[in-house]
Coordinates of C-alpha atoms in Angstrom, one line a residue:
M1 CA 59.7 -21.6 -22.2
T2 CA 57.8 -18.7 -20.7
L3 CA 54.3 -19.9 -21.3
P4 CA 54.3 -22.5 -18.4
K5 CA 55.5 -19.7 -16.1
W6 CA 52.7 -17.4 -17.2
L7 CA 50.1 -20.1 -16.7
C8 CA 51.4 -21.0 -13.3
S9 CA 51.6 -17.3 -12.3
L10 CA 48.1 -16.5 -13.5
A11 CA 46.6 -19.5 -11.8
S12 CA 48.4 -18.9 -8.6
S13 CA 47.4 -15.2 -8.6
L14 CA 43.7 -16.1 -9.1
L15 CA 43.9 -18.7 -6.3
L16 CA 45.5 -16.2 -4.0
V17 CA 42.8 -13.7 -4.8
V18 CA 40.2 -16.4 -3.9
A19 CA 42.0 -17.2 -0.6
W20 CA 42.4 -13.5 0.3
S21 CA 38.7 -12.5 -0.5
L22 CA 37.4 -15.6 1.4
S23 CA 39.6 -14.8 4.4
R24 CA 38.2 -11.2 4.5
F25 CA 34.6 -12.5 4.1
F26 CA 35.0 -14.9 7.0
S27 CA 37.2 -12.5 9.0
M28 CA 40.0 -15.1 9.2
H29 CA 43.7 -14.4 9.9
A30 CA 45.8 -15.5 7.0
P31 CA 49.5 -14.4 7.5
F32 CA 50.6 -16.2 4.3
L33 CA 48.6 -13.6 2.3
R34 CA 50.5 -10.6 3.7
A35 CA 53.2 -8.8 1.7
D36 CA 55.9 -10.2 4.0
G37 CA 54.9 -13.7 3.0
F38 CA 55.0 -12.9 -0.7
F39 CA 58.5 -11.4 -0.3
V40 CA 59.8 -14.4 1.5
V41 CA 58.4 -16.9 -1.0
A42 CA 59.7 -14.8 -4.0
T43 CA 63.1 -14.7 -2.5
L44 CA 63.3 -18.4 -1.8
V45 CA 62.1 -19.3 -5.3
C46 CA 64.7 -17.1 -6.9
A47 CA 67.4 -18.6 -4.6
L48 CA 66.4 -22.0 -5.9
E49 CA 66.7 -20.6 -9.5
S50 CA 70.2 -19.4 -8.6
L51 CA 71.1 -22.9 -7.2
L52 CA 69.9 -24.6 -10.3
F53 CA 71.9 -22.2 -12.5
L54 CA 75.1 -22.8 -10.4
A55 CA 74.5 -26.5 -10.6
Q56 CA 74.2 -26.3 -14.4
Q57 CA 77.4 -24.3 -14.7
L58 CA 79.2 -26.9 -12.6
S59 CA 77.7 -29.7 -14.8
I60 CA 76.1 -31.2 -11.7
V61 CA 72.7 -30.8 -13.3
P62 CA 72.3 -31.1 -17.1
K63 CA 70.8 -28.3 -19.2
V64 CA 67.4 -29.6 -20.4
G65 CA 66.1 -28.4 -23.7
M66 CA 66.2 -24.6 -23.9
A67 CA 66.6 -24.2 -20.1
T68 CA 70.2 -22.9 -20.2
A69 CA 70.0 -20.5 -17.2
G70 CA 68.1 -22.0 -14.4
S71 CA 64.6 -22.7 -15.8
F72 CA 65.0 -19.7 -18.2
D73 CA 66.0 -19.8 -21.9
N74 CA 68.6 -17.0 -21.5
I75 CA 70.7 -15.0 -19.0
A76 CA 68.6 -11.9 -19.4
G77 CA 65.4 -13.4 -17.9
F78 CA 67.3 -15.2 -15.2
A79 CA 69.3 -12.1 -14.1
S80 CA 66.3 -9.8 -14.2
C81 CA 64.2 -12.1 -11.9
L82 CA 67.0 -12.4 -9.4
A83 CA 67.7 -8.7 -9.4
L84 CA 64.0 -7.8 -8.8
S85 CA 63.7 -10.3 -5.9
L86 CA 66.9 -9.2 -4.2
P87 CA 65.5 -6.1 -2.3
L88 CA 62.2 -7.8 -1.4
G89 CA 61.9 -8.1 2.4
I90 CA 65.3 -6.5 3.3
S91 CA 63.9 -3.6 5.3
K92 CA 61.8 -5.9 7.6
M93 CA 64.4 -8.6 7.9
K94 CA 65.3 -7.6 11.5
S95 CA 61.8 -8.2 12.7
Q96 CA 61.6 -11.8 11.3
R97 CA 62.1 -14.9 13.4
P98 CA 65.8 -16.0 13.5
V99 CA 65.2 -19.0 11.3
V100 CA 63.4 -17.0 8.6
K101 CA 66.0 -14.2 9.0
W102 CA 69.0 -16.4 8.3
L103 CA 67.1 -18.3 5.6
L104 CA 66.6 -15.0 3.8
I105 CA 70.2 -13.9 4.3
V106 CA 71.4 -17.1 2.7
A107 CA 68.8 -16.8 -0.1
K108 CA 69.9 -13.2 -0.9
M109 CA 73.5 -14.2 -1.0
L110 CA 72.7 -17.0 -3.4
C111 CA 70.9 -14.5 -5.7
V112 CA 73.9 -12.1 -5.6
V113 CA 76.3 -15.0 -6.5
G114 CA 73.9 -16.1 -9.3
I115 CA 73.8 -12.6 -10.8
V116 CA 77.6 -12.2 -10.7
C117 CA 78.3 -15.7 -12.1
S118 CA 75.8 -15.1 -14.9
G119 CA 77.9 -12.2 -16.2
S120 CA 74.8 -10.1 -16.7
R121 CA 75.9 -6.4 -17.2
M122 CA 72.5 -5.1 -16.2
G123 CA 72.3 -7.4 -13.2
M124 CA 75.6 -6.1 -11.8
L125 CA 74.6 -2.5 -12.5
C126 CA 71.4 -3.1 -10.5
L127 CA 73.5 -4.4 -7.6
G128 CA 75.3 -1.1 -7.6
A129 CA 72.1 0.9 -7.7
M130 CA 70.7 -1.1 -4.8
V131 CA 73.8 -0.5 -2.7
M132 CA 73.3 3.3 -3.3
I133 CA 69.6 3.1 -2.4
Y134 CA 70.1 1.2 0.9
L135 CA 73.1 3.3 1.9
K136 CA 70.9 6.3 1.2
V137 CA 73.6 7.9 -1.0
K138 CA 72.3 11.5 -1.8
R139 CA 75.3 12.9 -3.8
A140 CA 73.9 14.3 -7.0
W141 CA 77.1 13.6 -8.9
L142 CA 76.6 9.9 -8.6
L143 CA 73.7 9.9 -11.1
P144 CA 75.8 10.9 -14.1
V145 CA 78.5 8.5 -13.0
L146 CA 75.9 5.7 -12.9
C147 CA 74.8 6.7 -16.4
V148 CA 78.4 6.6 -17.8
A149 CA 78.9 3.2 -16.1
L150 CA 75.7 2.0 -17.9
L151 CA 77.0 3.1 -21.3
L152 CA 80.4 1.6 -20.7
L153 CA 78.8 -1.7 -19.7
V154 CA 76.6 -1.8 -22.7
I155 CA 79.2 -0.6 -25.3
G156 CA 82.6 -1.6 -23.9
F157 CA 81.9 -5.2 -23.2
K158 CA 80.8 -7.8 -25.8
H159 CA 81.7 -5.4 -28.7
N160 CA 80.0 -7.3 -31.5
S161 CA 76.9 -7.8 -29.4
S162 CA 76.7 -4.1 -28.7
I163 CA 77.1 -3.1 -32.3
G164 CA 74.3 -5.5 -33.3
R165 CA 72.2 -4.1 -30.5
W166 CA 72.6 -0.5 -31.7
F167 CA 71.6 -1.7 -35.2
I168 CA 68.3 -2.9 -33.8
Y169 CA 67.8 0.3 -31.9
E170 CA 68.4 2.3 -35.1
R171 CA 65.8 0.3 -37.1
S172 CA 63.3 0.5 -34.1
I173 CA 63.6 4.3 -34.0
E174 CA 63.0 4.4 -37.7
M175 CA 59.8 2.3 -37.2
M176 CA 58.7 4.6 -34.4
A177 CA 59.4 7.7 -36.5
S178 CA 57.3 6.3 -39.4
K179 CA 54.2 6.0 -37.2
P180 CA 54.9 8.4 -34.2
A181 CA 51.3 9.0 -33.3
T182 CA 49.5 5.6 -33.3
G183 CA 52.4 3.2 -33.5
W184 CA 52.3 -0.2 -35.3
G185 CA 49.7 -1.7 -33.0
Y186 CA 49.7 -4.7 -30.7
K187 CA 52.7 -7.0 -31.6
G188 CA 53.6 -4.4 -34.3
F189 CA 57.3 -4.8 -33.7
E190 CA 57.3 -8.5 -33.6
N191 CA 55.2 -8.8 -36.8
N192 CA 57.0 -6.2 -38.9
Y193 CA 60.6 -5.7 -37.7
M194 CA 62.2 -8.4 -39.8
Q195 CA 60.7 -7.0 -43.0
V196 CA 62.2 -3.6 -42.0
Q197 CA 65.6 -5.3 -41.5
A198 CA 65.3 -7.0 -44.9
D199 CA 64.5 -3.7 -46.6
Y200 CA 67.6 -2.2 -45.0
F201 CA 69.9 -4.9 -46.2
K202 CA 68.3 -4.8 -49.7
Q203 CA 69.3 -1.1 -49.8
Y204 CA 72.7 -1.6 -48.2
E205 CA 74.0 -5.0 -49.3
Q206 CA 77.6 -4.4 -48.1
S207 CA 76.6 -3.1 -44.7
A208 CA 79.0 -4.0 -41.8
Y209 CA 75.9 -4.9 -39.8
A210 CA 75.1 -7.9 -42.2
T211 CA 77.3 -10.4 -40.2
L212 CA 75.8 -9.3 -36.9
A213 CA 72.1 -9.3 -37.7
D214 CA 69.8 -12.1 -36.4
N215 CA 66.2 -13.2 -36.2
V216 CA 64.7 -10.5 -33.9
H217 CA 61.4 -10.4 -32.1
H218 CA 62.1 -7.7 -29.5
P219 CA 63.9 -4.3 -29.8
L220 CA 65.9 -5.1 -26.6
S221 CA 64.4 -2.2 -24.8
E222 CA 60.9 -2.1 -23.2
Y223 CA 60.7 1.6 -23.9
L224 CA 61.4 1.2 -27.6
L225 CA 58.8 -1.6 -27.7
I226 CA 56.1 0.7 -26.3
G227 CA 57.1 3.5 -28.7
V228 CA 57.1 1.2 -31.8
N229 CA 53.8 -0.5 -30.9
Y230 CA 51.8 2.3 -29.4
G231 CA 53.5 5.6 -30.4
I232 CA 55.3 8.4 -28.7
V233 CA 52.4 9.6 -26.6
A234 CA 52.0 6.1 -25.0
L235 CA 55.8 6.1 -24.4
L236 CA 55.7 9.5 -22.6
A237 CA 52.6 8.4 -20.6
S238 CA 54.4 5.3 -19.4
L239 CA 57.4 7.3 -18.4
V240 CA 55.2 9.7 -16.4
V241 CA 53.5 6.7 -14.6
I242 CA 56.9 5.2 -13.8
G243 CA 58.0 8.6 -12.4
L244 CA 54.9 9.0 -10.2
L245 CA 55.2 5.4 -9.0
L246 CA 58.8 5.9 -7.9
R247 CA 57.9 9.2 -6.2
R248 CA 55.1 7.6 -4.2
L249 CA 57.2 4.6 -3.2
R250 CA 59.9 6.9 -1.9
R251 CA 57.6 9.2 -0.2
D252 CA 55.6 6.5 1.5
A253 CA 58.9 4.8 2.7
H254 CA 58.7 1.5 0.7
P255 CA 62.5 1.0 0.0
D256 CA 62.3 -2.6 -1.0
L257 CA 59.7 -2.1 -3.7
F258 CA 61.4 1.2 -4.7
A259 CA 64.7 -0.7 -5.3
S260 CA 62.9 -3.5 -7.2
I261 CA 61.2 -1.0 -9.5
V262 CA 64.5 0.8 -10.1
A263 CA 66.0 -2.6 -11.1
L264 CA 63.0 -3.1 -13.4
I265 CA 63.5 0.3 -15.0
L266 CA 67.3 -0.3 -15.5
F267 CA 66.7 -3.7 -17.1
G268 CA 64.0 -2.3 -19.3
L269 CA 66.5 0.1 -20.9
F270 CA 68.5 -2.7 -22.6
S271 CA 66.6 -5.9 -22.1
Y272 CA 63.1 -7.4 -22.0
P273 CA 62.1 -8.1 -18.4
M274 CA 58.4 -7.7 -19.1
R275 CA 58.5 -10.9 -21.1
Y276 CA 58.6 -12.7 -17.8
P277 CA 55.6 -12.9 -15.4
F278 CA 57.6 -12.2 -12.2
S279 CA 58.3 -8.7 -13.5
W280 CA 54.6 -8.1 -13.8
V281 CA 54.0 -9.5 -10.3
V282 CA 56.5 -7.1 -8.8
L283 CA 55.1 -4.2 -10.7
A284 CA 51.5 -5.2 -9.6
A285 CA 52.7 -5.4 -6.0
A286 CA 54.2 -1.9 -6.2
L287 CA 51.0 -0.4 -7.8
L288 CA 48.8 -2.1 -5.2
T289 CA 51.0 -0.7 -2.5
V290 CA 50.7 2.9 -3.6
M291 CA 46.9 2.5 -4.4
K292 CA 46.1 0.8 -1.1
S293 CA 42.9 2.3 0.3
Q294 CA 41.8 2.3 3.9
N295 CA 38.2 1.7 2.9
R296 CA 37.2 -1.9 3.1
L297 CA 34.9 -3.5 0.6
P298 CA 31.4 -4.5 1.7
R299 CA 31.3 -8.0 3.1
M300 CA 29.5 -9.4 0.1
G301 CA 32.0 -7.6 -2.1
Y302 CA 34.8 -10.0 -1.1
L303 CA 32.5 -12.9 -2.0
M304 CA 32.0 -11.3 -5.5
V305 CA 35.7 -10.9 -6.0
S306 CA 36.2 -14.5 -5.1
A307 CA 33.5 -15.6 -7.6
I308 CA 35.1 -13.5 -10.4
A309 CA 38.5 -15.1 -9.8
V310 CA 37.0 -18.6 -9.9
V311 CA 35.2 -17.8 -13.2
L312 CA 38.5 -16.5 -14.7
L313 CA 40.1 -19.8 -13.9
I314 CA 37.8 -21.6 -16.3
P315 CA 39.1 -20.0 -19.6
L316 CA 42.6 -20.3 -18.2
Y317 CA 42.1 -24.0 -17.8
S318 CA 40.6 -24.3 -21.3
F319 CA 43.6 -22.5 -22.7
F320 CA 45.9 -24.8 -20.8
K321 CA 44.1 -27.9 -22.2
T322 CA 44.4 -26.5 -25.8
E323 CA 48.1 -25.9 -25.4
R324 CA 48.7 -29.4 -23.9
C325 CA 46.8 -30.9 -26.8
W326 CA 48.9 -29.0 -29.3
A327 CA 52.1 -30.0 -27.5
G328 CA 51.0 -33.7 -27.7
L329 CA 50.5 -33.4 -31.4
A330 CA 53.8 -31.7 -31.9
E331 CA 55.6 -34.4 -30.0
K332 CA 54.0 -37.1 -32.2
A333 CA 55.0 -35.1 -35.3
Q334 CA 58.6 -35.0 -34.2
C335 CA 58.5 -38.8 -34.1
G336 CA 57.5 -38.8 -37.8
L337 CA 53.8 -39.5 -37.3
Y338 CA 52.7 -36.7 -39.6
K339 CA 49.6 -38.1 -41.1
T340 CA 48.4 -39.4 -37.8
T341 CA 48.4 -35.9 -36.3
L342 CA 46.6 -34.1 -39.1
P343 CA 43.0 -34.6 -37.8
G344 CA 44.1 -33.2 -34.4
Y345 CA 45.7 -30.2 -36.0
Q346 CA 42.6 -29.6 -38.2
K347 CA 40.4 -29.7 -35.1
L348 CA 42.7 -27.2 -33.3
M349 CA 42.4 -24.8 -36.2
E350 CA 39.1 -23.7 -34.8
R351 CA 40.7 -22.4 -31.7
K352 CA 44.3 -21.7 -32.8
G353 CA 43.7 -20.5 -36.4
N354 CA 44.9 -17.0 -35.6
D355 CA 48.0 -18.0 -33.8
P356 CA 51.0 -17.6 -36.2
R357 CA 53.1 -20.0 -34.3
F358 CA 50.5 -22.7 -34.5
L359 CA 50.1 -22.0 -38.2
Y360 CA 53.8 -22.3 -38.7
N361 CA 53.9 -25.7 -36.9
Y362 CA 50.8 -26.9 -38.8
A363 CA 52.2 -25.9 -42.2
A364 CA 55.5 -27.7 -41.4
V365 CA 53.6 -30.9 -40.5
L366 CA 51.4 -30.6 -43.7
C367 CA 54.5 -30.3 -45.8
E368 CA 56.2 -33.4 -44.2
A369 CA 52.9 -35.3 -44.8
G370 CA 52.9 -34.4 -48.4
E371 CA 49.8 -32.1 -48.3
L372 CA 51.5 -29.3 -50.2
K373 CA 48.4 -27.4 -51.3
Q374 CA 47.1 -27.1 -47.8
A375 CA 50.6 -26.4 -46.5
K376 CA 50.9 -23.4 -48.9
S377 CA 47.6 -22.0 -47.8
T378 CA 48.4 -22.4 -44.1
I379 CA 51.9 -20.9 -44.4
T380 CA 50.6 -18.0 -46.5
K381 CA 48.2 -17.1 -43.8
C382 CA 51.0 -17.3 -41.2
Y383 CA 53.3 -15.1 -43.5
H384 CA 50.7 -12.3 -43.7
S385 CA 50.3 -12.1 -40.0
F386 CA 53.8 -12.8 -38.7
K387 CA 56.8 -12.4 -41.0
D388 CA 60.3 -13.5 -39.8
Y389 CA 63.3 -15.5 -41.0
D390 CA 61.9 -18.9 -40.0
V391 CA 58.5 -18.2 -41.6
C392 CA 60.1 -17.0 -44.8
L393 CA 62.4 -20.1 -45.0
L394 CA 59.6 -22.5 -44.4
T395 CA 57.4 -20.7 -47.0
A396 CA 60.3 -21.1 -49.5
N397 CA 60.8 -24.8 -48.7
I398 CA 57.1 -25.5 -49.2
H399 CA 57.0 -23.7 -52.5
A400 CA 60.2 -25.5 -53.6
D401 CA 58.6 -28.9 -52.7
A402 CA 55.6 -27.9 -54.8
D403 CA 57.8 -27.0 -57.7
D404 CA 56.8 -23.4 -57.6
I405 CA 60.3 -22.2 -58.5
H406 CA 59.5 -18.5 -58.8
Q407 CA 57.8 -18.2 -55.4
A408 CA 60.5 -20.4 -53.7
E409 CA 63.2 -18.2 -55.2
K410 CA 61.5 -15.0 -53.9
Y411 CA 61.1 -16.3 -50.3
Y412 CA 64.7 -17.7 -50.2
K413 CA 66.0 -14.3 -51.2
E414 CA 63.8 -12.6 -48.6
A415 CA 65.0 -14.9 -45.8
H416 CA 68.6 -14.2 -46.8
L417 CA 68.0 -10.5 -46.7
M418 CA 66.4 -10.8 -43.2
V419 CA 69.5 -12.5 -41.8
P420 CA 72.4 -12.3 -44.3
S421 CA 74.8 -14.2 -41.9
R422 CA 72.6 -17.4 -42.1
I423 CA 73.8 -19.8 -44.8
M424 CA 70.7 -22.0 -45.2
P425 CA 68.6 -19.8 -47.4
L426 CA 71.4 -19.4 -49.9
Y427 CA 72.2 -23.1 -49.8
D428 CA 68.6 -24.1 -50.3
L429 CA 68.4 -21.6 -53.2
F430 CA 71.6 -23.2 -54.7
Q431 CA 70.0 -26.6 -54.5
L432 CA 66.8 -25.3 -56.0
Y433 CA 68.7 -24.0 -59.0
Q434 CA 70.7 -27.2 -59.4
R435 CA 67.6 -29.4 -59.3
N436 CA 65.9 -27.3 -62.0
G437 CA 68.9 -27.0 -64.4
M438 CA 69.5 -23.3 -63.7
Q439 CA 73.3 -23.7 -63.6
L440 CA 74.3 -20.1 -64.2
K441 CA 72.2 -18.9 -61.2
A442 CA 73.5 -21.9 -59.1
Q443 CA 77.1 -20.8 -59.9
Q444 CA 76.4 -17.2 -58.9
V445 CA 74.8 -18.2 -55.6
G446 CA 77.5 -20.8 -54.9
K447 CA 80.2 -18.2 -55.2
V448 CA 78.3 -16.0 -52.7
I449 CA 78.1 -19.0 -50.2
I450 CA 81.8 -19.7 -50.3
R451 CA 82.7 -16.0 -49.7
S452 CA 80.1 -15.5 -47.0
K453 CA 81.0 -14.8 -43.4
I454 CA 79.2 -16.8 -40.9
K455 CA 78.1 -15.1 -37.6
V456 CA 78.5 -18.3 -35.5
P457 CA 80.8 -20.9 -37.2
S458 CA 79.6 -24.4 -37.1
S459 CA 80.4 -27.8 -38.5
K460 CA 77.1 -27.7 -40.5
A461 CA 78.1 -24.4 -42.2
K462 CA 81.6 -25.7 -42.9
E463 CA 80.1 -28.8 -44.4
I464 CA 77.8 -26.8 -46.7
K465 CA 80.7 -24.6 -47.9
E466 CA 82.8 -27.6 -48.7
K467 CA 79.9 -29.3 -50.6
V468 CA 79.3 -26.1 -52.7
Q469 CA 83.0 -25.7 -53.3
F470 CA 83.2 -29.3 -54.5
D471 CA 80.2 -28.9 -56.8
L472 CA 81.7 -25.7 -58.3
H473 CA 85.2 -27.3 -58.7
H474 CA 83.6 -30.4 -60.3
K475 CA 82.1 -28.2 -62.9
G476 CA 85.5 -26.4 -63.4
I477 CA 84.2 -23.0 -62.0
S478 CA 86.6 -20.5 -60.4
Y479 CA 85.3 -18.9 -57.3
D480 CA 88.3 -16.7 -56.3

């Protein structure tokens, strides 16, 4: 969902750099390249996102695929982008032409309505912080009040969600404490957290957290992510940079960017705004503003900048073509044309062989095509670089299809420990035991399935429980 946004943002940024450098080289006036132009465009785009979200909520526009909040896959990304755009251009609104001024007012109102209707706790907290900033509230006692309000919003509402969130924080802090100096490296949290979660549930099988755990790829805090991946020193350094940036923005009288960065900081405490390109665009705008130099580049320097930007567009386009090729193969595979797509997947292995998500998809296609030996090799490579619930479950299914009972049993159990509230690993294990005449083990797992508590009840889970209950009853087994 976010990759197209990243590609469009990067391509647009490089094209703007080309346009800016050429305008400077030829001494041309380009008002659309000024900060005011960026603020207006960003506000209008976010207002359109809000309109799309409201139309989805009113069932005027259907939700397509994973786009459940505007064009975003969840409320967090949607609300963070609207909150970051809200302050942009406010301080210079009076100097705008009447048409632009009223357009911006309507757009800002749409963004506020979108944040409120989304129910985002952090979004509404950011609205309160912005009111304080623009009213120039200087009372020191309001800071602890804001902090208390933040805790109440996070803990008091959506109780189960908050408990699950604190569980993730606890495991993340444990990961950070285990490697405080160097951290776990690039994508260290994403690649290792689920194993840490599985180890916890292996030690504490009856934990109350078991029914709240899920497949996690982010610690739900940008600061914890930095600490886990790069260590405490990197975390402290990032906090110092944030503090210096806020100080400069306030001192140099940039209230709009100051308010946007405050919103980014607040969202970063309990969410993942840096997953979305707009957050990086706003951060880059703030950094460029405080680093702005009065010294102009030599005339040929602007031409050099333009040339570099054009050169960078080439690998970006190549990456886009590779992704589109993969998407085409995946669409064919979803239609059941597994064997037809295999040559294309094999060709892409040269460029995507280190991408665990590609390896996961390729292994699934190989399994469906009956190429179990190659499927095992591919999913094993994926497992060693990226270990989560979905990877473990697919690894188990491939080994089960290949009649490797011991390995399939191992991975089904690991997938269950990663997310104990999911019923599929246990049911697949139950079927594995039944197929291979291991009735005693099947009975033990069947009883666990019937007694298990499901995080999100569904017709599928109910059907599985009834099927297992019927099988046990048919064999005269008591499960009370």
